PDB file of C-alpha atoms in Angstrom:
ATOM      1  CA  UNK A   1     154.017  12.162 -19.138  1.00 98.00           C
ATOM      2  CA  UNK A   2     157.291  12.683 -16.920  1.00 98.00           C
ATOM      3  CA  UNK A   3     156.126  10.696 -13.829  1.00 98.00           C
ATOM      4  CA  UNK A   4     153.399   9.881 -11.523  1.00 98.00           C
ATOM      5  CA  UNK A   5     152.865  12.748  -9.196  1.00 97.00           C
ATOM      6  CA  UNK A   6     153.617  10.561  -6.050  1.00 96.00           C
ATOM      7  CA  UNK A   7     156.898   9.704  -7.510  1.00 97.00           C
ATOM      8  CA  UNK A   8     158.095  13.490  -6.940  1.00 98.00           C
ATOM      9  CA  UNK A   9     155.963  14.674  -3.989  1.00 94.00           C
ATOM     10  CA  UNK A  10     157.888  14.643  -0.787  1.00 91.00           C
ATOM     11  CA  UNK A  11     161.173  13.714  -2.298  1.00 95.00           C
ATOM     12  CA  UNK A  12     164.216  16.020  -3.095  1.00 95.00           C
ATOM     13  CA  UNK A  13     163.705  15.218  -6.799  1.00 97.00           C
ATOM     14  CA  UNK A  14     163.157  12.616  -9.339  1.00 98.00           C
ATOM     15  CA  UNK A  15     166.082  11.900 -11.870  1.00 98.00           C
ATOM     16  CA  UNK A  16     164.695  10.562 -14.953  1.00 98.00           C
ATOM     17  CA  UNK A  17     165.884  10.310 -18.600  1.00 98.00           C
ATOM     18  CA  UNK A  18     163.435  11.552 -21.136  1.00 98.00           C
ATOM     19  CA  UNK A  19     163.768  12.308 -24.864  1.00 98.00           C
ATOM     20  CA  UNK A  20     167.430  11.198 -24.912  1.00 98.00           C
ATOM     21  CA  UNK A  21     168.263  13.674 -21.826  1.00 98.00           C
ATOM     22  CA  UNK A  22     168.630  13.429 -18.276  1.00 98.00           C
ATOM     23  CA  UNK A  23     166.301  15.694 -16.191  1.00 98.00           C
ATOM     24  CA  UNK A  24     165.463  16.450 -12.384  1.00 98.00           C
ATOM     25  CA  UNK A  25     161.858  16.856 -11.577  1.00 98.00           C
ATOM     26  CA  UNK A  26     160.873  18.489  -8.213  1.00 98.00           C
ATOM     27  CA  UNK A  27     158.107  20.047  -6.358  1.00 98.00           C
ATOM     28  CA  UNK A  28     158.789  23.639  -5.270  1.00 97.00           C
ATOM     29  CA  UNK A  29     157.577  25.260  -2.161  1.00 96.00           C
ATOM     30  CA  UNK A  30     154.641  26.846  -3.644  1.00 96.00           C
ATOM     31  CA  UNK A  31     153.314  23.539  -4.819  1.00 96.00           C
ATOM     32  CA  UNK A  32     154.188  23.989  -8.604  1.00 97.00           C
ATOM     33  CA  UNK A  33     156.773  21.613 -10.362  1.00 98.00           C
ATOM     34  CA  UNK A  34     159.911  22.224 -12.097  1.00 98.00           C
ATOM     35  CA  UNK A  35     161.681  20.187 -14.761  1.00 98.00           C
ATOM     36  CA  UNK A  36     165.405  20.944 -15.229  1.00 98.00           C
ATOM     37  CA  UNK A  37     168.319  19.552 -17.088  1.00 98.00           C
ATOM     38  CA  UNK A  38     170.557  17.117 -14.873  1.00 98.00           C
ATOM     39  CA  UNK A  39     173.647  18.641 -15.995  1.00 98.00           C
ATOM     40  CA  UNK A  40     175.735  21.474 -14.615  1.00 98.00           C
ATOM     41  CA  UNK A  41     176.891  23.825 -17.559  1.00 98.00           C
ATOM     42  CA  UNK A  42     180.241  24.287 -15.679  1.00 98.00           C
ATOM     43  CA  UNK A  43     181.846  20.885 -15.853  1.00 97.00           C
ATOM     44  CA  UNK A  44     179.005  18.828 -16.793  1.00 98.00           C
ATOM     45  CA  UNK A  45     178.527  16.955 -13.489  1.00 98.00           C
ATOM     46  CA  UNK A  46     174.910  15.355 -12.910  1.00 98.00           C
ATOM     47  CA  UNK A  47     173.113  17.708 -10.749  1.00 98.00           C
ATOM     48  CA  UNK A  48     171.328  14.818  -9.174  1.00 98.00           C
ATOM     49  CA  UNK A  49     174.887  14.286  -7.361  1.00 98.00           C
ATOM     50  CA  UNK A  50     174.090  17.537  -5.525  1.00 98.00           C
ATOM     51  CA  UNK A  51     171.700  18.539  -3.132  1.00 97.00           C
ATOM     52  CA  UNK A  52     168.507  20.747  -2.675  1.00 97.00           C
ATOM     53  CA  UNK A  53     168.698  24.150  -1.060  1.00 97.00           C
ATOM     54  CA  UNK A  54     165.297  25.439  -0.868  1.00 96.00           C
ATOM     55  CA  UNK A  55     163.934  25.813  -4.241  1.00 96.00           C
ATOM     56  CA  UNK A  56     167.359  25.585  -5.875  1.00 98.00           C
ATOM     57  CA  UNK A  57     169.623  22.585  -6.626  1.00 98.00           C
ATOM     58  CA  UNK A  58     173.323  22.978  -5.661  1.00 98.00           C
ATOM     59  CA  UNK A  59     175.825  21.143  -7.875  1.00 98.00           C
ATOM     60  CA  UNK A  60     177.862  18.639  -5.972  1.00 98.00           C
ATOM     61  CA  UNK A  61     180.981  19.383  -7.882  1.00 98.00           C
ATOM     62  CA  UNK A  62     181.495  23.251  -7.520  1.00 98.00           C
ATOM     63  CA  UNK A  63     178.468  24.526  -5.715  1.00 98.00           C
ATOM     64  CA  UNK A  64     176.716  26.414  -8.479  1.00 98.00           C
ATOM     65  CA  UNK A  65     173.048  26.735  -7.621  1.00 98.00           C
ATOM     66  CA  UNK A  66     170.094  26.683 -10.012  1.00 98.00           C
ATOM     67  CA  UNK A  67     166.545  27.493  -9.587  1.00 98.00           C
ATOM     68  CA  UNK A  68     163.359  25.887 -11.191  1.00 98.00           C
ATOM     69  CA  UNK A  69     163.623  28.266 -14.276  1.00 98.00           C
ATOM     70  CA  UNK A  70     167.122  26.986 -14.948  1.00 98.00           C
ATOM     71  CA  UNK A  71     168.878  30.129 -13.881  1.00 98.00           C
ATOM     72  CA  UNK A  72     172.057  30.092 -11.919  1.00 98.00           C
ATOM     73  CA  UNK A  73     171.222  32.067  -8.854  1.00 98.00           C
ATOM     74  CA  UNK A  74     174.478  31.480  -6.641  1.00 98.00           C
ATOM     75  CA  UNK A  75     178.313  31.436  -7.725  1.00 98.00           C
ATOM     76  CA  UNK A  76     180.268  30.608  -4.451  1.00 97.00           C
ATOM     77  CA  UNK A  77     183.470  32.079  -6.110  1.00 97.00           C
ATOM     78  CA  UNK A  78     182.158  35.363  -7.164  1.00 96.00           C
ATOM     79  CA  UNK A  79     179.105  37.845  -7.077  1.00 95.00           C
ATOM     80  CA  UNK A  80     179.062  37.569 -10.825  1.00 96.00           C
ATOM     81  CA  UNK A  81     176.501  34.938 -12.326  1.00 97.00           C
ATOM     82  CA  UNK A  82     178.174  33.848 -15.862  1.00 96.00           C
ATOM     83  CA  UNK A  83     175.602  34.484 -18.540  1.00 96.00           C
ATOM     84  CA  UNK A  84     175.896  31.017 -19.881  1.00 97.00           C
ATOM     85  CA  UNK A  85     175.180  29.452 -16.510  1.00 98.00           C
ATOM     86  CA  UNK A  86     171.650  28.187 -17.514  1.00 98.00           C
ATOM     87  CA  UNK A  87     169.878  24.776 -17.674  1.00 98.00           C
ATOM     88  CA  UNK A  88     167.387  23.761 -20.241  1.00 98.00           C
ATOM     89  CA  UNK A  89     163.923  23.538 -18.675  1.00 98.00           C
ATOM     90  CA  UNK A  90     160.585  22.064 -19.869  1.00 98.00           C
ATOM     91  CA  UNK A  91     157.131  23.406 -18.645  1.00 97.00           C
ATOM     92  CA  UNK A  92     155.407  20.718 -16.186  1.00 98.00           C
ATOM     93  CA  UNK A  93     152.109  20.670 -14.712  1.00 97.00           C
ATOM     94  CA  UNK A  94     150.108  18.248 -12.404  1.00 97.00           C
ATOM     95  CA  UNK A  95     146.891  16.955 -13.634  1.00 97.00           C
ATOM     96  CA  UNK A  96     145.139  13.628 -12.674  1.00 96.00           C
ATOM     97  CA  UNK A  97     147.933  12.613 -10.470  1.00 96.00           C
ATOM     98  CA  UNK A  98     150.404  12.757 -13.303  1.00 98.00           C
ATOM     99  CA  UNK A  99     153.156  15.263 -14.169  1.00 98.00           C
ATOM    100  CA  UNK A 100     152.916  16.161 -17.831  1.00 98.00           C
ATOM    101  CA  UNK A 101     155.681  18.146 -19.625  1.00 98.00           C
ATOM    102  CA  UNK A 102     155.784  20.283 -22.977  1.00 97.00           C
ATOM    103  CA  UNK A 103     158.994  19.541 -24.892  1.00 95.00           C
ATOM    104  CA  UNK A 104     158.183  22.124 -27.527  1.00 91.00           C
ATOM    105  CA  UNK A 105     158.600  26.005 -27.418  1.00 91.00           C
ATOM    106  CA  UNK A 106     157.598  27.075 -23.841  1.00 92.00           C
ATOM    107  CA  UNK A 107     155.054  29.654 -25.149  1.00 94.00           C
ATOM    108  CA  UNK A 108     153.083  26.991 -27.000  1.00 93.00           C
ATOM    109  CA  UNK A 109     152.554  24.859 -23.968  1.00 95.00           C
ATOM    110  CA  UNK A 110     148.794  24.613 -23.340  1.00 96.00           C
ATOM    111  CA  UNK A 111     147.451  22.305 -20.495  1.00 95.00           C
ATOM    112  CA  UNK A 112     144.119  22.235 -22.282  1.00 95.00           C
ATOM    113  CA  UNK A 113     145.482  19.644 -24.859  1.00 94.00           C
ATOM    114  CA  UNK A 114     146.290  17.183 -21.868  1.00 97.00           C
ATOM    115  CA  UNK A 115     144.063  14.192 -22.803  1.00 96.00           C
ATOM    116  CA  UNK A 116     141.165  13.616 -20.250  1.00 95.00           C
ATOM    117  CA  UNK A 117     142.293  11.123 -17.617  1.00 96.00           C
ATOM    118  CA  UNK A 118     139.464  11.963 -14.910  1.00 95.00           C
ATOM    119  CA  UNK A 119     139.220   8.399 -14.311  1.00 93.00           C
ATOM    120  CA  UNK A 120     142.429   8.639 -12.188  1.00 95.00           C
ATOM    121  CA  UNK A 121     140.691  11.237 -10.038  1.00 93.00           C
ATOM    122  CA  UNK A 122     138.577   8.273  -8.588  1.00 86.00           C
ATOM    123  CA  UNK A 123     139.177   7.992  -4.909  1.00 86.00           C
ATOM    124  CA  UNK A 124     139.408   4.296  -4.870  1.00 84.00           C
ATOM    125  CA  UNK A 125     143.109   3.440  -4.252  1.00 89.00           C
ATOM    126  CA  UNK A 126     145.142   2.321  -7.196  1.00 94.00           C
ATOM    127  CA  UNK A 127     148.777   1.280  -7.482  1.00 96.00           C
ATOM    128  CA  UNK A 128     150.684   3.463 -10.076  1.00 97.00           C
ATOM    129  CA  UNK A 129     153.554   1.808 -11.655  1.00 97.00           C
ATOM    130  CA  UNK A 130     156.286   2.713 -14.283  1.00 97.00           C
ATOM    131  CA  UNK A 131     158.743   0.507 -16.017  1.00 98.00           C
ATOM    132  CA  UNK A 132     161.460   0.805 -18.709  1.00 98.00           C
ATOM    133  CA  UNK A 133     161.387  -1.212 -21.992  1.00 98.00           C
ATOM    134  CA  UNK A 134     164.248  -1.527 -24.371  1.00 98.00           C
ATOM    135  CA  UNK A 135     161.876  -0.689 -27.373  1.00 98.00           C
ATOM    136  CA  UNK A 136     160.920   2.206 -29.517  1.00 98.00           C
ATOM    137  CA  UNK A 137     157.657   3.981 -28.221  1.00 98.00           C
ATOM    138  CA  UNK A 138     155.696   3.218 -31.233  1.00 98.00           C
ATOM    139  CA  UNK A 139     156.236  -0.311 -30.824  1.00 98.00           C
ATOM    140  CA  UNK A 140     154.680  -0.177 -27.390  1.00 98.00           C
ATOM    141  CA  UNK A 141     151.785   1.709 -29.147  1.00 98.00           C
ATOM    142  CA  UNK A 142     151.287  -0.919 -31.702  1.00 98.00           C
ATOM    143  CA  UNK A 143     151.070  -3.421 -29.054  1.00 98.00           C
ATOM    144  CA  UNK A 144     148.450  -1.566 -27.250  1.00 98.00           C
ATOM    145  CA  UNK A 145     146.444  -0.637 -30.140  1.00 97.00           C
ATOM    146  CA  UNK A 146     146.313  -4.317 -31.120  1.00 94.00           C
ATOM    147  CA  UNK A 147     144.754  -6.201 -28.245  1.00 92.00           C
ATOM    148  CA  UNK A 148     144.326  -9.244 -30.395  1.00 92.00           C
ATOM    149  CA  UNK A 149     147.940 -10.286 -29.219  1.00 94.00           C
ATOM    150  CA  UNK A 150     146.358 -11.145 -25.844  1.00 92.00           C
ATOM    151  CA  UNK A 151     145.494 -14.737 -27.509  1.00 90.00           C
ATOM    152  CA  UNK A 152     149.028 -15.195 -28.011  1.00 93.00           C
ATOM    153  CA  UNK A 153     151.444 -13.330 -25.784  1.00 94.00           C
ATOM    154  CA  UNK A 154     149.211 -13.624 -22.702  1.00 93.00           C
ATOM    155  CA  UNK A 155     147.747 -17.062 -23.318  1.00 89.00           C
ATOM    156  CA  UNK A 156     148.925 -18.226 -19.772  1.00 88.00           C
ATOM    157  CA  UNK A 157     147.644 -15.007 -18.039  1.00 90.00           C
ATOM    158  CA  UNK A 158     144.394 -13.651 -19.401  1.00 85.00           C
ATOM    159  CA  UNK A 159     143.250 -17.055 -20.814  1.00 75.00           C
ATOM    160  CA  UNK A 160     140.921 -15.519 -23.312  1.00 75.00           C
ATOM    161  CA  UNK A 161     140.180 -18.670 -25.107  1.00 76.00           C
ATOM    162  CA  UNK A 162     139.866 -17.303 -28.515  1.00 83.00           C
ATOM    163  CA  UNK A 163     137.277 -14.764 -27.792  1.00 82.00           C
ATOM    164  CA  UNK A 164     138.918 -12.155 -29.996  1.00 83.00           C
ATOM    165  CA  UNK A 165     138.634 -14.530 -32.892  1.00 86.00           C
ATOM    166  CA  UNK A 166     134.863 -14.221 -32.431  1.00 89.00           C
ATOM    167  CA  UNK A 167     134.693 -10.538 -32.099  1.00 89.00           C
ATOM    168  CA  UNK A 168     134.448  -7.330 -34.459  1.00 94.00           C
ATOM    169  CA  UNK A 169     137.290  -4.881 -34.536  1.00 95.00           C
ATOM    170  CA  UNK A 170     136.549  -1.305 -35.295  1.00 96.00           C
ATOM    171  CA  UNK A 171     139.222   1.646 -35.705  1.00 97.00           C
ATOM    172  CA  UNK A 172     138.150   5.230 -36.125  1.00 97.00           C
ATOM    173  CA  UNK A 173     139.223   8.962 -35.470  1.00 97.00           C
ATOM    174  CA  UNK A 174     136.879  10.863 -33.396  1.00 96.00           C
ATOM    175  CA  UNK A 175     136.082  14.683 -33.710  1.00 95.00           C
ATOM    176  CA  UNK A 176     138.543  15.500 -30.991  1.00 93.00           C
ATOM    177  CA  UNK A 177     141.319  13.916 -32.869  1.00 94.00           C
ATOM    178  CA  UNK A 178     141.771  10.802 -30.636  1.00 97.00           C
ATOM    179  CA  UNK A 179     142.036   7.357 -32.390  1.00 98.00           C
ATOM    180  CA  UNK A 180     140.128   4.365 -31.086  1.00 98.00           C
ATOM    181  CA  UNK A 181     140.762   0.620 -31.331  1.00 97.00           C
ATOM    182  CA  UNK A 182     137.650  -1.166 -30.289  1.00 97.00           C
ATOM    183  CA  UNK A 183     136.763  -4.702 -29.989  1.00 94.00           C
ATOM    184  CA  UNK A 184     133.190  -6.028 -29.452  1.00 93.00           C
ATOM    185  CA  UNK A 185     132.345  -9.737 -28.964  1.00 92.00           C
ATOM    186  CA  UNK A 186     128.554 -10.902 -28.494  1.00 91.00           C
ATOM    187  CA  UNK A 187     126.971 -13.763 -27.216  1.00 90.00           C
ATOM    188  CA  UNK A 188     129.842 -15.615 -25.550  1.00 88.00           C
ATOM    189  CA  UNK A 189     130.635 -17.211 -22.311  1.00 84.00           C
ATOM    190  CA  UNK A 190     131.619 -14.798 -19.612  1.00 81.00           C
ATOM    191  CA  UNK A 191     135.216 -14.327 -18.363  1.00 78.00           C
ATOM    192  CA  UNK A 192     136.356 -16.105 -15.447  1.00 74.00           C
ATOM    193  CA  UNK A 193     136.717 -12.691 -13.531  1.00 72.00           C
ATOM    194  CA  UNK A 194     132.848 -12.289 -13.712  1.00 77.00           C
ATOM    195  CA  UNK A 195     131.522 -15.177 -11.689  1.00 77.00           C
ATOM    196  CA  UNK A 196     128.076 -13.543 -11.271  1.00 78.00           C
ATOM    197  CA  UNK A 197     127.366 -14.424 -14.828  1.00 78.00           C
ATOM    198  CA  UNK A 198     128.525 -17.898 -14.551  1.00 80.00           C
ATOM    199  CA  UNK A 199     126.115 -20.145 -16.926  1.00 81.00           C
ATOM    200  CA  UNK A 200     124.906 -17.095 -18.880  1.00 85.00           C
ATOM    201  CA  UNK A 201     126.426 -15.719 -22.097  1.00 88.00           C
ATOM    202  CA  UNK A 202     127.351 -12.134 -22.265  1.00 88.00           C
ATOM    203  CA  UNK A 203     128.541  -9.301 -24.405  1.00 90.00           C
ATOM    204  CA  UNK A 204     132.151  -8.122 -23.982  1.00 89.00           C
ATOM    205  CA  UNK A 205     134.087  -5.026 -25.135  1.00 91.00           C
ATOM    206  CA  UNK A 206     137.540  -3.466 -25.059  1.00 93.00           C
ATOM    207  CA  UNK A 207     138.205  -0.005 -26.055  1.00 96.00           C
ATOM    208  CA  UNK A 208     141.658   1.628 -26.359  1.00 98.00           C
ATOM    209  CA  UNK A 209     141.812   5.485 -26.945  1.00 98.00           C
ATOM    210  CA  UNK A 210     145.085   6.833 -28.222  1.00 98.00           C
ATOM    211  CA  UNK A 211     146.202  10.632 -28.135  1.00 98.00           C
ATOM    212  CA  UNK A 212     149.432  11.649 -29.769  1.00 97.00           C
ATOM    213  CA  UNK A 213     152.093  10.805 -29.006  1.00 96.00           C
ATOM    214  CA  UNK A 214     151.558   7.822 -27.128  1.00 98.00           C
ATOM    215  CA  UNK A 215     148.902   8.398 -24.429  1.00 98.00           C
ATOM    216  CA  UNK A 216     146.308   5.795 -24.233  1.00 98.00           C
ATOM    217  CA  UNK A 217     143.334   4.801 -22.025  1.00 98.00           C
ATOM    218  CA  UNK A 218     141.932   1.355 -21.910  1.00 97.00           C
ATOM    219  CA  UNK A 219     138.224   0.321 -21.076  1.00 94.00           C
ATOM    220  CA  UNK A 220     137.228  -3.373 -20.508  1.00 91.00           C
ATOM    221  CA  UNK A 221     133.503  -4.196 -19.838  1.00 87.00           C
ATOM    222  CA  UNK A 222     131.154  -6.927 -19.880  1.00 87.00           C
ATOM    223  CA  UNK A 223     127.074  -7.129 -19.645  1.00 86.00           C
ATOM    224  CA  UNK A 224     124.668  -9.886 -19.878  1.00 88.00           C
ATOM    225  CA  UNK A 225     123.528 -10.664 -23.678  1.00 85.00           C
ATOM    226  CA  UNK A 226     121.156  -8.282 -25.081  1.00 76.00           C
ATOM    227  CA  UNK A 227     121.600  -5.823 -22.261  1.00 76.00           C
ATOM    228  CA  UNK A 228     122.869  -2.181 -22.678  1.00 73.00           C
ATOM    229  CA  UNK A 229     126.506  -1.557 -21.780  1.00 68.00           C
ATOM    230  CA  UNK A 230     125.508   0.608 -18.778  1.00 69.00           C
ATOM    231  CA  UNK A 231     124.155  -2.448 -17.074  1.00 66.00           C
ATOM    232  CA  UNK A 232     127.675  -3.909 -16.905  1.00 66.00           C
ATOM    233  CA  UNK A 233     127.893  -7.063 -14.843  1.00 66.00           C
ATOM    234  CA  UNK A 234     130.920  -5.573 -13.048  1.00 70.00           C
ATOM    235  CA  UNK A 235     132.425  -2.288 -12.739  1.00 70.00           C
ATOM    236  CA  UNK A 236     133.686  -1.238 -16.063  1.00 81.00           C
ATOM    237  CA  UNK A 237     137.715  -1.114 -15.860  1.00 88.00           C
ATOM    238  CA  UNK A 238     139.418   1.869 -17.197  1.00 92.00           C
ATOM    239  CA  UNK A 239     143.223   2.283 -16.977  1.00 95.00           C
ATOM    240  CA  UNK A 240     145.930   4.436 -18.206  1.00 98.00           C
ATOM    241  CA  UNK A 241     148.545   2.919 -20.616  1.00 98.00           C
ATOM    242  CA  UNK A 242     150.988   6.054 -21.248  1.00 98.00           C
ATOM    243  CA  UNK A 243     154.334   5.780 -22.998  1.00 98.00           C
ATOM    244  CA  UNK A 244     157.137   8.336 -23.028  1.00 98.00           C
ATOM    245  CA  UNK A 245     160.248   7.994 -25.006  1.00 98.00           C
ATOM    246  CA  UNK A 246     163.366   7.443 -22.906  1.00 98.00           C
ATOM    247  CA  UNK A 247     165.685   7.501 -25.839  1.00 97.00           C
ATOM    248  CA  UNK A 248     165.536   6.632 -29.645  1.00 95.00           C
ATOM    249  CA  UNK A 249     165.109   2.979 -28.770  1.00 96.00           C
ATOM    250  CA  UNK A 250     163.743   2.745 -25.247  1.00 98.00           C
ATOM    251  CA  UNK A 251     160.702   3.931 -23.410  1.00 98.00           C
ATOM    252  CA  UNK A 252     159.083   4.610 -20.096  1.00 98.00           C
ATOM    253  CA  UNK A 253     155.776   2.702 -19.625  1.00 98.00           C
ATOM    254  CA  UNK A 254     153.308   3.883 -17.143  1.00 98.00           C
ATOM    255  CA  UNK A 255     150.189   2.111 -15.929  1.00 98.00           C
ATOM    256  CA  UNK A 256     148.091   1.273 -12.908  1.00 97.00           C
ATOM    257  CA  UNK A 257     146.572  -1.850 -11.068  1.00 95.00           C
ATOM    258  CA  UNK A 258     144.384  -2.759  -8.393  1.00 93.00           C
ATOM    259  CA  UNK A 259     146.063  -2.816  -4.927  1.00 95.00           C
ATOM    260  CA  UNK A 260     147.139  -6.050  -3.307  1.00 96.00           C
ATOM    261  CA  UNK A 261     150.144  -8.534  -3.791  1.00 96.00           C
ATOM    262  CA  UNK A 262     148.269 -10.614  -6.078  1.00 95.00           C
ATOM    263  CA  UNK A 263     147.148  -7.931  -8.347  1.00 94.00           C
ATOM    264  CA  UNK A 264     150.453  -6.242  -8.396  1.00 96.00           C
ATOM    265  CA  UNK A 265     152.255  -9.605  -9.281  1.00 96.00           C
ATOM    266  CA  UNK A 266     149.774 -10.230 -12.010  1.00 94.00           C
ATOM    267  CA  UNK A 267     150.275  -6.958 -13.717  1.00 96.00           C
ATOM    268  CA  UNK A 268     154.099  -7.397 -13.568  1.00 96.00           C
ATOM    269  CA  UNK A 269     153.919 -10.784 -15.088  1.00 96.00           C
ATOM    270  CA  UNK A 270     151.772  -9.467 -18.000  1.00 96.00           C
ATOM    271  CA  UNK A 271     153.942  -6.582 -18.619  1.00 97.00           C
ATOM    272  CA  UNK A 272     157.244  -7.557 -17.636  1.00 97.00           C
ATOM    273  CA  UNK A 273     157.352 -11.304 -18.408  1.00 97.00           C
ATOM    274  CA  UNK A 274     155.161 -11.368 -21.440  1.00 97.00           C
ATOM    275  CA  UNK A 275     154.909  -8.068 -23.298  1.00 97.00           C
ATOM    276  CA  UNK A 276     158.578  -6.749 -22.533  1.00 98.00           C
ATOM    277  CA  UNK A 277     160.420  -9.888 -23.898  1.00 98.00           C
ATOM    278  CA  UNK A 278     158.362  -9.769 -27.083  1.00 98.00           C
ATOM    279  CA  UNK A 279     158.698  -6.047 -27.681  1.00 98.00           C
ATOM    280  CA  UNK A 280     162.363  -5.931 -26.903  1.00 98.00           C
ATOM    281  CA  UNK A 281     162.823  -8.943 -29.191  1.00 98.00           C
ATOM    282  CA  UNK A 282     160.958  -7.021 -32.106  1.00 98.00           C
ATOM    283  CA  UNK A 283     163.184  -3.979 -31.569  1.00 98.00           C
ATOM    284  CA  UNK A 284     166.379  -6.190 -31.948  1.00 98.00           C
ATOM    285  CA  UNK A 285     164.968  -7.892 -34.929  1.00 98.00           C
ATOM    286  CA  UNK A 286     164.478  -4.641 -36.842  1.00 97.00           C
ATOM    287  CA  UNK A 287     168.142  -3.711 -36.116  1.00 97.00           C
ATOM    288  CA  UNK A 288     167.718  -0.188 -36.680  1.00 95.00           C
ATOM    289  CA  UNK A 289     165.731  -0.276 -39.757  1.00 97.00           C
ATOM    290  CA  UNK A 290     162.838   1.998 -40.425  1.00 96.00           C
ATOM    291  CA  UNK A 291     159.453   0.439 -39.789  1.00 97.00           C
ATOM    292  CA  UNK A 292     157.728   1.239 -43.042  1.00 96.00           C
ATOM    293  CA  UNK A 293     161.202   0.517 -45.135  1.00 97.00           C
ATOM    294  CA  UNK A 294     160.819  -3.173 -43.701  1.00 97.00           C
ATOM    295  CA  UNK A 295     157.391  -3.385 -45.638  1.00 97.00           C
ATOM    296  CA  UNK A 296     155.245  -4.875 -42.794  1.00 97.00           C
ATOM    297  CA  UNK A 297     152.295  -7.067 -43.543  1.00 97.00           C
ATOM    298  CA  UNK A 298     149.090  -5.325 -42.542  1.00 96.00           C
ATOM    299  CA  UNK A 299     146.416  -7.358 -41.250  1.00 95.00           C
ATOM    300  CA  UNK A 300     142.737  -6.306 -40.650  1.00 93.00           C
ATOM    301  CA  UNK A 301     143.452  -6.043 -36.882  1.00 94.00           C
ATOM    302  CA  UNK A 302     146.077  -3.361 -37.444  1.00 96.00           C
ATOM    303  CA  UNK A 303     143.578  -0.616 -38.154  1.00 96.00           C
ATOM    304  CA  UNK A 304     144.121   1.315 -34.811  1.00 97.00           C
ATOM    305  CA  UNK A 305     148.052   1.015 -34.920  1.00 98.00           C
ATOM    306  CA  UNK A 306     148.334   2.048 -38.269  1.00 98.00           C
ATOM    307  CA  UNK A 307     146.079   4.985 -38.040  1.00 98.00           C
ATOM    308  CA  UNK A 308     148.072   6.151 -34.999  1.00 98.00           C
ATOM    309  CA  UNK A 309     151.371   5.804 -36.973  1.00 98.00           C
ATOM    310  CA  UNK A 310     150.016   7.698 -39.922  1.00 97.00           C
ATOM    311  CA  UNK A 311     148.567  10.399 -37.749  1.00 97.00           C
ATOM    312  CA  UNK A 312     152.065  11.011 -35.923  1.00 97.00           C
ATOM    313  CA  UNK A 313     153.764  11.086 -39.495  1.00 97.00           C
ATOM    314  CA  UNK A 314     151.426  13.902 -40.568  1.00 96.00           C
ATOM    315  CA  UNK A 315     152.198  15.809 -37.213  1.00 94.00           C
ATOM    316  CA  UNK A 316     155.879  15.341 -37.805  1.00 93.00           C
ATOM    317  CA  UNK A 317     155.789  16.822 -41.267  1.00 94.00           C
ATOM    318  CA  UNK A 318     153.596  19.655 -40.444  1.00 92.00           C
ATOM    319  CA  UNK A 319     156.034  20.442 -37.511  1.00 89.00           C
ATOM    320  CA  UNK A 320     159.025  20.118 -39.848  1.00 89.00           C
ATOM    321  CA  UNK A 321     157.485  22.264 -42.600  1.00 85.00           C
ATOM    322  CA  UNK A 322     158.954  25.819 -42.931  1.00 80.00           C
ATOM    323  CA  UNK A 323     156.864  28.640 -41.867  1.00 71.00           C
ATOM    324  CA  UNK A 324     155.318  30.463 -44.913  1.00 61.00           C
TER     325      UNK A 324
END
């Protein structure tokens, strides 16, 4: 994920660092999107200091103009376009209100591999947010694939009251390759945000789906005890939790929340005041060391996170293997 679509629509461009490089993402006049390197190849000035001219970006230093394919299309000093006057580009497409980019070989880009986020096509208004964390993207994945940390890190916000200690955790990989980290808790008091079940015990569940490299979807539900999940006592909540590396040890984190000042403030407290300090402290404590070289203790709650890490390792080895 490069950005929420609304971060780009109607604007000159969005400047964002992703995968260790600076990029410009912009909507073209035909409604498609472009993603080009934010660095002029002439004197390396950030193109974000320039201006839009139709579907091109003019460098603010010497006026070279580049189109959405990264090609220089105008040299104000000559009719000749230097052959090396090109920008790196990535294919980018819009789906489910998200701009997705492919950082590999362009001919291998396949929009069919974009994970299913049709939940975001719901017409109900949601507030879409993004934030930076000074932590490696896999640390954010660990955090999201192990929701038992709610009992400690989010003790003052979610106030789960030890419900995860009463639950059963199940981690598995489905036939499509997605990895799931699910919790099920049966016959417990209802959470405070379901007042209609007050005085009745219920079944609660949380499900986190992971797709490589760090694209997750959370489902939270609650139903009267002994009732099927499709009779949920409140609308099942499904939310995206998507992470994209900014650099080797920093990440962009994308999520959404219900509209309203109270809901937005609550989400920011959870992520910025509780998750972020912990994850950035973990990053600092690791001090550049490899995760596995540090010999982490593995608990039974780590099944989802460990599966995701192992799956990524296999993908990296396969990608690095020489072609036969």
